mmCIF file of C-alpha atoms in Angstrom:
data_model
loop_
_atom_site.group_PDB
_atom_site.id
_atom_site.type_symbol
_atom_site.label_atom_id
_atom_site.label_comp_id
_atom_site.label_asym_id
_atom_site.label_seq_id
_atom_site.Cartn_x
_atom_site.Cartn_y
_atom_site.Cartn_z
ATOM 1 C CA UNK D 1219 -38.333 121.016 105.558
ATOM 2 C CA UNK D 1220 -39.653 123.620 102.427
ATOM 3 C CA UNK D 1221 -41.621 121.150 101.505
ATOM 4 C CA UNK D 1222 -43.473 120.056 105.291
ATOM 5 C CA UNK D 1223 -43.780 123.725 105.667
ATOM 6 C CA UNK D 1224 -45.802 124.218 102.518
ATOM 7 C CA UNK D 1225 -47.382 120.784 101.972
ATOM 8 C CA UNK D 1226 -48.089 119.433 105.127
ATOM 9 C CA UNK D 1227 -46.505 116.098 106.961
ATOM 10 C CA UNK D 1228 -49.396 113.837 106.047
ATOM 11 C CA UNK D 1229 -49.027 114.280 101.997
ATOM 12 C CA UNK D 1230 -44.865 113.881 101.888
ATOM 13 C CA UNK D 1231 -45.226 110.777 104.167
ATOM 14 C CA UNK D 1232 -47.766 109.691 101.784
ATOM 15 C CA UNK D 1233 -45.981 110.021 98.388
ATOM 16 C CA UNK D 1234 -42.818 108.554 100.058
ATOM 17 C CA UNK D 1235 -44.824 105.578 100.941
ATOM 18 C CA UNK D 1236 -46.511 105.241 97.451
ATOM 19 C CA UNK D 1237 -43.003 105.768 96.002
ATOM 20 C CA UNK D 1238 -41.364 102.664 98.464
ATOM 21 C CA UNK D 1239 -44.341 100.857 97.707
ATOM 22 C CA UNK D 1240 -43.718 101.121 94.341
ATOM 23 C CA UNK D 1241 -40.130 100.319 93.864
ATOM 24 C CA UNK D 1242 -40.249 97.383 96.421
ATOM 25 C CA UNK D 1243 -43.489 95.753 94.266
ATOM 26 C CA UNK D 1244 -41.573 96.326 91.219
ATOM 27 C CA UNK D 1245 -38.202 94.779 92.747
ATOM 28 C CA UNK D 1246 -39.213 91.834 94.268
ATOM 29 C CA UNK D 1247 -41.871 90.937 91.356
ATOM 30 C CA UNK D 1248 -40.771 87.526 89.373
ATOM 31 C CA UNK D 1249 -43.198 87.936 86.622
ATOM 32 C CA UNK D 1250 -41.148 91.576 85.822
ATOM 33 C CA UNK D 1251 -37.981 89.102 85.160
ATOM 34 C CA UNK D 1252 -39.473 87.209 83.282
ATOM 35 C CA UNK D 1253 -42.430 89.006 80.855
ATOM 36 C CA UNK D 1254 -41.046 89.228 77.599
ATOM 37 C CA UNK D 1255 -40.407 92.782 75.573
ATOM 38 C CA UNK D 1256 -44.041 94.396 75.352
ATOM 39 C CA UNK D 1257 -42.601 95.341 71.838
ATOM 40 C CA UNK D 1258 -39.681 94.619 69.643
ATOM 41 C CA UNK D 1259 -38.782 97.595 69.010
ATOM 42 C CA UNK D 1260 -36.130 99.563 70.769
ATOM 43 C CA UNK D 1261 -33.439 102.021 70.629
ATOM 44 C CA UNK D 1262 -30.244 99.587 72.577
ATOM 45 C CA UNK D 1263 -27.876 99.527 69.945
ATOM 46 C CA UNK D 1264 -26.206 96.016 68.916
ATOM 47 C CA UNK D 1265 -23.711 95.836 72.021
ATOM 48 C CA UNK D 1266 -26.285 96.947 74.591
ATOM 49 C CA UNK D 1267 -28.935 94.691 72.955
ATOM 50 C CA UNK D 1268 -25.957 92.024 73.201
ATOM 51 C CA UNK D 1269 -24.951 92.555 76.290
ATOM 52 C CA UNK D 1270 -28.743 92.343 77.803
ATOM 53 C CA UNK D 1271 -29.826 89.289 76.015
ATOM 54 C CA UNK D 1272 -26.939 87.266 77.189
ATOM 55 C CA UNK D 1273 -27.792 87.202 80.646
ATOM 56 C CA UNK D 1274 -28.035 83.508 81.608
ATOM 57 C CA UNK D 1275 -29.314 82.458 85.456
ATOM 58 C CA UNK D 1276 -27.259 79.879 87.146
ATOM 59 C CA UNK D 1277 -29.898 77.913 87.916
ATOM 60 C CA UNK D 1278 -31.179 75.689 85.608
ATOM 61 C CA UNK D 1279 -34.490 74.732 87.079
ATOM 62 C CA UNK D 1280 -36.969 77.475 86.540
ATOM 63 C CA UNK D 1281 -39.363 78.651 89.708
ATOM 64 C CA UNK D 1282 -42.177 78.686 87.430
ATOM 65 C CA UNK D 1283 -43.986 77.174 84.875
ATOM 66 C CA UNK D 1284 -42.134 77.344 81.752
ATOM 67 C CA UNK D 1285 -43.620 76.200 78.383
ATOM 68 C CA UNK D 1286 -40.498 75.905 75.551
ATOM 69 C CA UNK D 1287 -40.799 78.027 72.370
ATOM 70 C CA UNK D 1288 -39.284 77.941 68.909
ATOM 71 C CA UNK D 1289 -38.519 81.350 67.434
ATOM 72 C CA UNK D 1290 -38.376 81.466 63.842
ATOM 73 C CA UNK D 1291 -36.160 83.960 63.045
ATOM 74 C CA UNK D 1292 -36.314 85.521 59.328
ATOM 75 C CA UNK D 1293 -33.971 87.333 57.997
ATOM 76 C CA UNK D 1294 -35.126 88.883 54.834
ATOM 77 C CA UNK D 1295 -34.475 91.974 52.208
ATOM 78 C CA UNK D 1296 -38.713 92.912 52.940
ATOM 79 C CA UNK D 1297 -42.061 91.460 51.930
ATOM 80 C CA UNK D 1298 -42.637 87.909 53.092
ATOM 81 C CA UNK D 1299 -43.876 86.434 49.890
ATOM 82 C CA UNK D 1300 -45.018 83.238 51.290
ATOM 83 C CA UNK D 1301 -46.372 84.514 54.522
ATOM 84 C CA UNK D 1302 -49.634 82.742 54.000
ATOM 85 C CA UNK D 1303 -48.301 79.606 54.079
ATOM 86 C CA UNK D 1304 -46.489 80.548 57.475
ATOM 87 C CA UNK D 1305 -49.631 81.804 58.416
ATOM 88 C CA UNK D 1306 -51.388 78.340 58.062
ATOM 89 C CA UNK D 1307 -48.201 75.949 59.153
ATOM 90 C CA UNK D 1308 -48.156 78.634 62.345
ATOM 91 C CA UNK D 1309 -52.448 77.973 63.263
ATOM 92 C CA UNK D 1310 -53.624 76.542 66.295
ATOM 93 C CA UNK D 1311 -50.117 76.157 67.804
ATOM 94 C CA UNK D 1312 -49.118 79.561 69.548
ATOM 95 C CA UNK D 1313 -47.961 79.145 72.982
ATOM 96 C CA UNK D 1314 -44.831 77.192 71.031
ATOM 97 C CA UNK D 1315 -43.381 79.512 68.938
ATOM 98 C CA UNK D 1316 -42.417 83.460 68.537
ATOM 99 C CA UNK D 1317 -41.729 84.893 65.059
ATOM 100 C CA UNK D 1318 -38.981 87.921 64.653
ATOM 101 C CA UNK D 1319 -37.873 89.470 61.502
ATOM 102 C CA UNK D 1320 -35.206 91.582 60.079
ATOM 103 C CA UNK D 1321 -35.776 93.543 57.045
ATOM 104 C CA UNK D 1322 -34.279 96.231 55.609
ATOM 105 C CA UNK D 1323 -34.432 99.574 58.118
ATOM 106 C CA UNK D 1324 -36.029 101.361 55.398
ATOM 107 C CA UNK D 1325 -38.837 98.671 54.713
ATOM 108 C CA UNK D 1326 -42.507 98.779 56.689
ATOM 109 C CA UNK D 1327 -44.696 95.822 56.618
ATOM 110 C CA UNK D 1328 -48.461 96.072 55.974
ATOM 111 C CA UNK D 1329 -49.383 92.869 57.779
ATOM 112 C CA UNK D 1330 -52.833 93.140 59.321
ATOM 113 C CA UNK D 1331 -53.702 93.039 62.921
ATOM 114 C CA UNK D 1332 -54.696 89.536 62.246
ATOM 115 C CA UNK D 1333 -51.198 88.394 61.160
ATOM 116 C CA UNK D 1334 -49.163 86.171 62.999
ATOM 117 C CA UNK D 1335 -46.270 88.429 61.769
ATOM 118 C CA UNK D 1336 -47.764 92.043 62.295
ATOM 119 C CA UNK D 1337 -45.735 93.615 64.320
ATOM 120 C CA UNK D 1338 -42.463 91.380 64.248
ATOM 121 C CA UNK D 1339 -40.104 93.376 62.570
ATOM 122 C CA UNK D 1340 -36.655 94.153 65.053
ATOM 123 C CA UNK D 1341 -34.824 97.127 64.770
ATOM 124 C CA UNK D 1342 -32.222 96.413 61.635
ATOM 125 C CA UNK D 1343 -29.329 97.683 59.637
ATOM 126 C CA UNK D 1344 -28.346 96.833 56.046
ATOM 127 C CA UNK D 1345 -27.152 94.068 55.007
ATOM 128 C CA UNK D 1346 -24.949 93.071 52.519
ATOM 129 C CA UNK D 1347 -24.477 89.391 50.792
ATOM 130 C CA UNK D 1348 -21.370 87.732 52.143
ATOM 131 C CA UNK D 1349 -20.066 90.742 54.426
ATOM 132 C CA UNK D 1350 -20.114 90.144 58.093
ATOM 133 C CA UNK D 1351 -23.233 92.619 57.921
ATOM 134 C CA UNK D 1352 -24.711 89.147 57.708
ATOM 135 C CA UNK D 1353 -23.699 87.907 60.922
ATOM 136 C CA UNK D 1354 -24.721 90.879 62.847
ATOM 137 C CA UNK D 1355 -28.217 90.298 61.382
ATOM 138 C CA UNK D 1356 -28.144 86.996 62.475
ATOM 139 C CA UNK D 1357 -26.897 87.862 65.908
ATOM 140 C CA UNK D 1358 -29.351 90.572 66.117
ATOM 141 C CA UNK D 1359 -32.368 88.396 65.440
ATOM 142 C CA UNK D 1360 -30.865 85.994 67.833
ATOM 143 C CA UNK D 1361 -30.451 88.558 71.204
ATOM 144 C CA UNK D 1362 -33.652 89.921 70.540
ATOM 145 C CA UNK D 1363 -34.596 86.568 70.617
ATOM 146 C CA UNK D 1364 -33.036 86.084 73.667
ATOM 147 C CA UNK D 1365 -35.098 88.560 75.618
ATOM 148 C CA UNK D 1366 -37.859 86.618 75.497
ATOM 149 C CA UNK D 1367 -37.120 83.440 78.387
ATOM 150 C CA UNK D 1368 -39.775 80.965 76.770
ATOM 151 C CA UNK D 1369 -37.394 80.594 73.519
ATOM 152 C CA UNK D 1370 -35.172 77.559 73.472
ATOM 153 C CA UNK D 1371 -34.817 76.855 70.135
ATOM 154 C CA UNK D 1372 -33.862 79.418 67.271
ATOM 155 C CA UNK D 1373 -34.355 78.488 63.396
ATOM 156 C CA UNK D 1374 -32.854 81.028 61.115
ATOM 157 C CA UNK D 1375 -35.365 81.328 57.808
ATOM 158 C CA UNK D 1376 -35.628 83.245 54.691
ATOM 159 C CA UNK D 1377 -38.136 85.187 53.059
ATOM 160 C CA UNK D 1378 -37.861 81.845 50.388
ATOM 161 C CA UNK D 1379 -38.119 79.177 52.981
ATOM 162 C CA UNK D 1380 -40.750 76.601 53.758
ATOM 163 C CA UNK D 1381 -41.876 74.412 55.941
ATOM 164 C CA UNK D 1382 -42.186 70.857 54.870
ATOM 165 C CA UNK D 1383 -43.835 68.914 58.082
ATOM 166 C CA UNK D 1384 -46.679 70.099 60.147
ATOM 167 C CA UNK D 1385 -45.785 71.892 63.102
ATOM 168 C CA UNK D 1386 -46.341 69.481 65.898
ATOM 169 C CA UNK D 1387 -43.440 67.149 63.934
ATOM 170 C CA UNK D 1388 -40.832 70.248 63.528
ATOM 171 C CA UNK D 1389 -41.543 71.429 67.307
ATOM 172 C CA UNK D 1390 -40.934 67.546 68.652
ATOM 173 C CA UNK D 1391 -38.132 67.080 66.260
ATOM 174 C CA UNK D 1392 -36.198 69.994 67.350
ATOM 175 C CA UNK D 1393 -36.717 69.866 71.011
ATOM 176 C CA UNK D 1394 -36.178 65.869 71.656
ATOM 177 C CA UNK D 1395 -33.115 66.669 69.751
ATOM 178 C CA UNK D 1396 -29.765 66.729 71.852
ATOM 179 C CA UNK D 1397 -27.588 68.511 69.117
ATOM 180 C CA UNK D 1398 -28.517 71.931 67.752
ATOM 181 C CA UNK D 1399 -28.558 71.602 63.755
ATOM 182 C CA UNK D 1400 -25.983 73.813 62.067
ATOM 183 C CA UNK D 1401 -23.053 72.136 59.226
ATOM 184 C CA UNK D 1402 -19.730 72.508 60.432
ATOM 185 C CA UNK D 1403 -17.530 70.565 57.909
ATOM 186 C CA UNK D 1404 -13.926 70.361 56.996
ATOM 187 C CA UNK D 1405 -13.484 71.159 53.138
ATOM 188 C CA UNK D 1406 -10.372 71.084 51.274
ATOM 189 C CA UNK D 1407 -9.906 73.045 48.190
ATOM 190 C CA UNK D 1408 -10.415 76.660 47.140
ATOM 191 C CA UNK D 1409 -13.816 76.561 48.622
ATOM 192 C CA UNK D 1410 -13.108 75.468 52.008
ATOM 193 C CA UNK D 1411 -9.679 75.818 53.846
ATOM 194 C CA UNK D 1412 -8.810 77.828 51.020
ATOM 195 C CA UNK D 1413 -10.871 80.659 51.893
ATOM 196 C CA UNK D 1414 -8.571 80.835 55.567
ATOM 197 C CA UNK D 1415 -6.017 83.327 56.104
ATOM 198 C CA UNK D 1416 -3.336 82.482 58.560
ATOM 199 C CA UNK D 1417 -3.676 85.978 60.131
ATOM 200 C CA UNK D 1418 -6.596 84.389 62.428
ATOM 201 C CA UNK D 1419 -3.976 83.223 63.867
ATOM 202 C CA UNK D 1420 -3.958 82.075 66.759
ATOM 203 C CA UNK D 1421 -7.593 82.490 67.796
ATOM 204 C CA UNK D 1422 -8.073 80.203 64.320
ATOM 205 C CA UNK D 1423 -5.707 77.561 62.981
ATOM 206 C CA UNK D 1424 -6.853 76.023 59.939
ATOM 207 C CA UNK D 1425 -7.312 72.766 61.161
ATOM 208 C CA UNK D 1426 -10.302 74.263 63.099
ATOM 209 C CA UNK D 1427 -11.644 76.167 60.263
ATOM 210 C CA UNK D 1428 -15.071 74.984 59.024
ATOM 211 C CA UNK D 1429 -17.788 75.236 56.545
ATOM 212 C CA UNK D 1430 -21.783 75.192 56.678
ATOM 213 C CA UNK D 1431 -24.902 76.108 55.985
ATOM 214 C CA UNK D 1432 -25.896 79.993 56.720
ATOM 215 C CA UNK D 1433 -29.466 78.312 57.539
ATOM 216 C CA UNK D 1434 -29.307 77.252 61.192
ATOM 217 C CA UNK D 1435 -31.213 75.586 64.090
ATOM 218 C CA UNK D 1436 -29.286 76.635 67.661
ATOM 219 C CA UNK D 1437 -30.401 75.746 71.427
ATOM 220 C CA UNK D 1438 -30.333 78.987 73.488
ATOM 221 C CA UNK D 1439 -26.644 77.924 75.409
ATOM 222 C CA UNK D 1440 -25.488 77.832 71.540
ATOM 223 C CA UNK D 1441 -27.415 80.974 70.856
ATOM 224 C CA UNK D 1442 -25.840 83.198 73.877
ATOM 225 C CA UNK D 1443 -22.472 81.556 72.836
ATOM 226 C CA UNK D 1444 -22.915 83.223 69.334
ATOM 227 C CA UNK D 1445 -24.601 86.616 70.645
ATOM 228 C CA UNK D 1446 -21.426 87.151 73.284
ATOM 229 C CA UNK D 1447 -18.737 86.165 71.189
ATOM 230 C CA UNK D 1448 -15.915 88.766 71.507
ATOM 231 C CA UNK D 1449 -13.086 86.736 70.963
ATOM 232 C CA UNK D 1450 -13.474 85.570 67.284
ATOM 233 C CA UNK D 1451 -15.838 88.003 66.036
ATOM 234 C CA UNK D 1452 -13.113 90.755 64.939
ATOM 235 C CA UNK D 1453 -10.917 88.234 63.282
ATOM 236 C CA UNK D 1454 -13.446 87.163 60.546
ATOM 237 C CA UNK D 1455 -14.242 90.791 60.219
ATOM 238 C CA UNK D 1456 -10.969 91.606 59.399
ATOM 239 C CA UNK D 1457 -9.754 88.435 57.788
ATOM 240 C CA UNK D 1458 -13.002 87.128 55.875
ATOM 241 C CA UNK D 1459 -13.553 89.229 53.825
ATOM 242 C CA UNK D 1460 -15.903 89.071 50.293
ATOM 243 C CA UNK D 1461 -14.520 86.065 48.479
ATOM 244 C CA UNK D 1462 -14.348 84.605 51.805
ATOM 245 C CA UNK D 1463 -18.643 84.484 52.497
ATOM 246 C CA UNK D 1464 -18.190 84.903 56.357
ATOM 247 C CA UNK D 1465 -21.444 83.660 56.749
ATOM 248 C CA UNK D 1466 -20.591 80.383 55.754
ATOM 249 C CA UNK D 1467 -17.582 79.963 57.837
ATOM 250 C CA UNK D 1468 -17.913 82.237 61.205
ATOM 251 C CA UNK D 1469 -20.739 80.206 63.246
ATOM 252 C CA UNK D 1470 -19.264 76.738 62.188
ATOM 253 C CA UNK D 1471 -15.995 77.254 63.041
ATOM 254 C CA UNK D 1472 -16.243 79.443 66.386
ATOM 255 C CA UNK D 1473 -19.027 76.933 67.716
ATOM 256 C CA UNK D 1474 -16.730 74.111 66.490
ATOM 257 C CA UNK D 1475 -14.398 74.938 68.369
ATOM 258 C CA UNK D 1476 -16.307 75.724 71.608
ATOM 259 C CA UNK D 1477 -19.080 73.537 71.524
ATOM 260 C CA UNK D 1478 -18.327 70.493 69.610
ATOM 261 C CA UNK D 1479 -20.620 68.298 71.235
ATOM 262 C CA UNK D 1480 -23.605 69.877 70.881
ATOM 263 C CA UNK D 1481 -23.541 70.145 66.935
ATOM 264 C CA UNK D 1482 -25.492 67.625 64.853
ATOM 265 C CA UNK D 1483 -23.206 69.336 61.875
ATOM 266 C CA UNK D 1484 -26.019 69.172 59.368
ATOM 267 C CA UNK D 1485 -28.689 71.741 58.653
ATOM 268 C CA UNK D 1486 -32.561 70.948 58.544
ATOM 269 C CA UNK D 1487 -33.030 73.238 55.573
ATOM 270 C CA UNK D 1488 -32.600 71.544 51.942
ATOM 271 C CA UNK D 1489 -31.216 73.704 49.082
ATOM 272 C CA UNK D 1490 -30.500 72.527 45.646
ATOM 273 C CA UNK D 1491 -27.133 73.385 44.402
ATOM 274 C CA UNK D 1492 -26.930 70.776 41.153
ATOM 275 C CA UNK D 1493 -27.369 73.930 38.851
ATOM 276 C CA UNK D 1494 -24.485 75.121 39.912
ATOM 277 C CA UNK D 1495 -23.511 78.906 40.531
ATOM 278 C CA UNK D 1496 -22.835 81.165 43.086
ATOM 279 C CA UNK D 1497 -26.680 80.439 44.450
ATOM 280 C CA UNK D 1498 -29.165 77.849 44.856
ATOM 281 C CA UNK D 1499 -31.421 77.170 42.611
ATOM 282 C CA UNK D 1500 -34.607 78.998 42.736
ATOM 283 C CA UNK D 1501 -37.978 76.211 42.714
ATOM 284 C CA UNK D 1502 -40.862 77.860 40.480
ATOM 285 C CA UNK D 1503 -44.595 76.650 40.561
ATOM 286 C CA UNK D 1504 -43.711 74.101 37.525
ATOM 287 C CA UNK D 1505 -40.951 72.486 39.808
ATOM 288 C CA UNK D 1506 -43.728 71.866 42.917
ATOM 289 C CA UNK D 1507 -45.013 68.445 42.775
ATOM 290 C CA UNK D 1508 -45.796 65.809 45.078
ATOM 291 C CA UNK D 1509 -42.959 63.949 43.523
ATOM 292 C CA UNK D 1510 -40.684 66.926 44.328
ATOM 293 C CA UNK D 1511 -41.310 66.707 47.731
ATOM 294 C CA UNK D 1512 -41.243 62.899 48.332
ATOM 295 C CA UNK D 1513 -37.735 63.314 46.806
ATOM 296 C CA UNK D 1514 -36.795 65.410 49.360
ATOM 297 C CA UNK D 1515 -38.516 64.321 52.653
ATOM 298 C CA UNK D 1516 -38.228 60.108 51.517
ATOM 299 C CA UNK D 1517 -34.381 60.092 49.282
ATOM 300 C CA UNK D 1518 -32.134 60.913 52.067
ATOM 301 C CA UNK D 1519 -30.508 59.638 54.696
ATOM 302 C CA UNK D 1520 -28.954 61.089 57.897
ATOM 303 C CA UNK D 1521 -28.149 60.667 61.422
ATOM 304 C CA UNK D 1522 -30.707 62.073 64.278
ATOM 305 C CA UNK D 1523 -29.558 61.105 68.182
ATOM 306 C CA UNK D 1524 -27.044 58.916 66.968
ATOM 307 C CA UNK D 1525 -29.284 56.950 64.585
ATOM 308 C CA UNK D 1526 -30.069 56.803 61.138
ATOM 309 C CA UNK D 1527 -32.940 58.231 59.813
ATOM 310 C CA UNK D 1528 -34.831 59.226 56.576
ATOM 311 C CA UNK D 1529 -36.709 62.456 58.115
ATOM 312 C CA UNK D 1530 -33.596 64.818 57.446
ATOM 313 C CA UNK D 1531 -35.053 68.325 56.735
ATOM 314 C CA UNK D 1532 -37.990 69.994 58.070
ATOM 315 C CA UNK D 1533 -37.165 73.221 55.571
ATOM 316 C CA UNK D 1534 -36.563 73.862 52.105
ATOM 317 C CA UNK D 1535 -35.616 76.598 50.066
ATOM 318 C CA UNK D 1536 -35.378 78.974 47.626
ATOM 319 C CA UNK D 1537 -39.191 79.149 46.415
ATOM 320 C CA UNK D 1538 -40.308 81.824 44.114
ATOM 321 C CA UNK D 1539 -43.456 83.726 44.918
ATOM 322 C CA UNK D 1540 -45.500 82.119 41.995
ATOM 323 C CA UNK D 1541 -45.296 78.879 43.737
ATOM 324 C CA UNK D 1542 -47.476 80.059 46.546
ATOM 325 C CA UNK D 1543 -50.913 79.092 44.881
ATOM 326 C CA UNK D 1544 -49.988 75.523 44.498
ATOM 327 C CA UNK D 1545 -48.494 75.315 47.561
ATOM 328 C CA UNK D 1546 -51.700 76.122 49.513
ATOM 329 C CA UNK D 1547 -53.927 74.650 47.198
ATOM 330 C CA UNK D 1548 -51.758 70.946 47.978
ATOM 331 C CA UNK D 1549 -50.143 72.214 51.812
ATOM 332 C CA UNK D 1550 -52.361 69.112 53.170
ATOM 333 C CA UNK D 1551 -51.202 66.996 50.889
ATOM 334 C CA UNK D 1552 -47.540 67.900 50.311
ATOM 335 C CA UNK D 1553 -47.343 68.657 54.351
ATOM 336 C CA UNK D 1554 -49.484 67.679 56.388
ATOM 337 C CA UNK D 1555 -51.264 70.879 57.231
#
């Protein structure tokens, strides 16, 4: 009534309208559902970013046109060494793939505006080698992922990792796949079972505990599984702890036991461990031949859709910044790009 008095009929009726107008565009506007983050960075914290990114419609079929996307997710301390190789694997191919990555908070890329990866960076925490600060990384890449409704595929990479196929052969080998690629093996000894405490009991017995690769390939009903996970998660915080290496143990084994089915239990990144330690070996620009290479995309064999096949990884790592030169000087030989 103040505000008639004062204002006049014509201009409240009018800014209600706007207002309604507004709200009901907004509201009933598909492409609002479905427009991916205008920027990755945010202030949700892990359980509302968690929470948000595992929504999951009912309905398969999607009322629009929807092409699939592979996000590459790196998790890394900072700089992306071998960026420039990304850069050129990544050309020409951009309505199939996103790029996140998780640094250090305190870190702040200098990509320029050019860069396929300026302005990737999610919001992080630290991380610490074999604590479950690893995990949430991993989750954390994968929700923010999430958020975007293109992405059906999500690779977990390192700042060391490379491709080894062009990228029309990794896209059509991941998404004609129907398993997800992520080891999930049964180990005895001090490395495997050994590493389970009985107090997971009885979420965890240790007939279902398993081992793999932290270096993963996951379809997005695997990804939401991992993201929403409420059940498991606080008994490998509690009960794997250092000597334990959670992040070897925590994906395998909870998706083992949910999911069996969809695991191809084998991981499309190839890491040397014949040197033995407590890490991979580390390839230089001496090690990077063509020979190198053949070894590892011709001398193995595997299993892909239920038949045997030689093409078993379309990564490798760990590859020490010095090796970049000869690695773009050869990409089109070594890879096809």
């Amino acid at each position: 009534m103040f505000k008639i008095r004062y204002l006049g009929t014509q201009n409240i009726i009018s800014g209600a309208q706007t207002l309604l107008q507004s709200c009901f565009q907004e509201s009933n506007s598909l492409q609002n559902w479905i427009e991916p983050p205008s920027t990755y960075m945010h202030t949700l914290d892990d359980s509302e970013l968690f929470w948000r990114a595992s929504f999951v419609p009912e309905i398969k079929e999607y009322p629009f046109k929807r092409s699939p996307k592979i996000a590459f997710m790196f998790l890394t301390r900072g700089p992306l060494p071998l960026a420039p190789l990304w850069e050129r694997f990544f050309k020409g191919n951009e309505e199939f793939y996103t790029i996140y990555v998780h640094t250090m908070p305190s870190y702040r890329a200098n990509f320029s505006t050019s860069s396929v990866f300026y302005q990737k960076q999610v919001p992080s925490q630290v991380v610490e080698w074999g604590m479950m600060s690893m995990c949430d990384a991993e989750r954390r890449l994968l929700a923010n992922a999430l958020l975007d409704i293109s992405n059906e595929w999500f690779v977990l990479l390192s700042e060391a990792c490379i491709p080894l196929q062009r990228f029309s052969i990794i896209y059509h080998y991941i998404s004609r796949s129907r398993f997800s690629f992520m080891g999930a093996f049964d180990e005895p000894g001090p490395y495997g079972r050994g590493r389970y405490d009985d107090k997971m009991l009885p979420e965890v017995n240790i007939d279902q505990w398993r081992k793999g690769s932290q270096w993963f390939e996951a379809n997005r009903k695997l990804a939401v599984d991992i993201i929403k996970d409420l059940k498991y998660y606080p008994k490998f915080e509690q009960f794997c702890t250092p000597d334990c290496y959670v992040d070897e143990h925590y994906f395998p084994t909870m998706l083992t036991i949910e999911s069996p089915y969809l695991l191809a239990n084998r991981t499309l990144t190839y890491v040397d461990w014949s040197r033995g330690g407590a890490h991979p070996a580390t390839f230089e620009k001496n090690d990077v031949t063509l020979e190198f290479f053949r070894k590892i995309q011709q001398h193995h064999t595997c299993v892909y859709n239920n038949q045997p096949t030689s093409v078993c990884f379309l990564f490798a790592r760990k590859f020490a910044p010095n090796a970049l030169d000869i690695l773009l000087q050869n990409s089109a030989q070594f890879f096809g790009y």
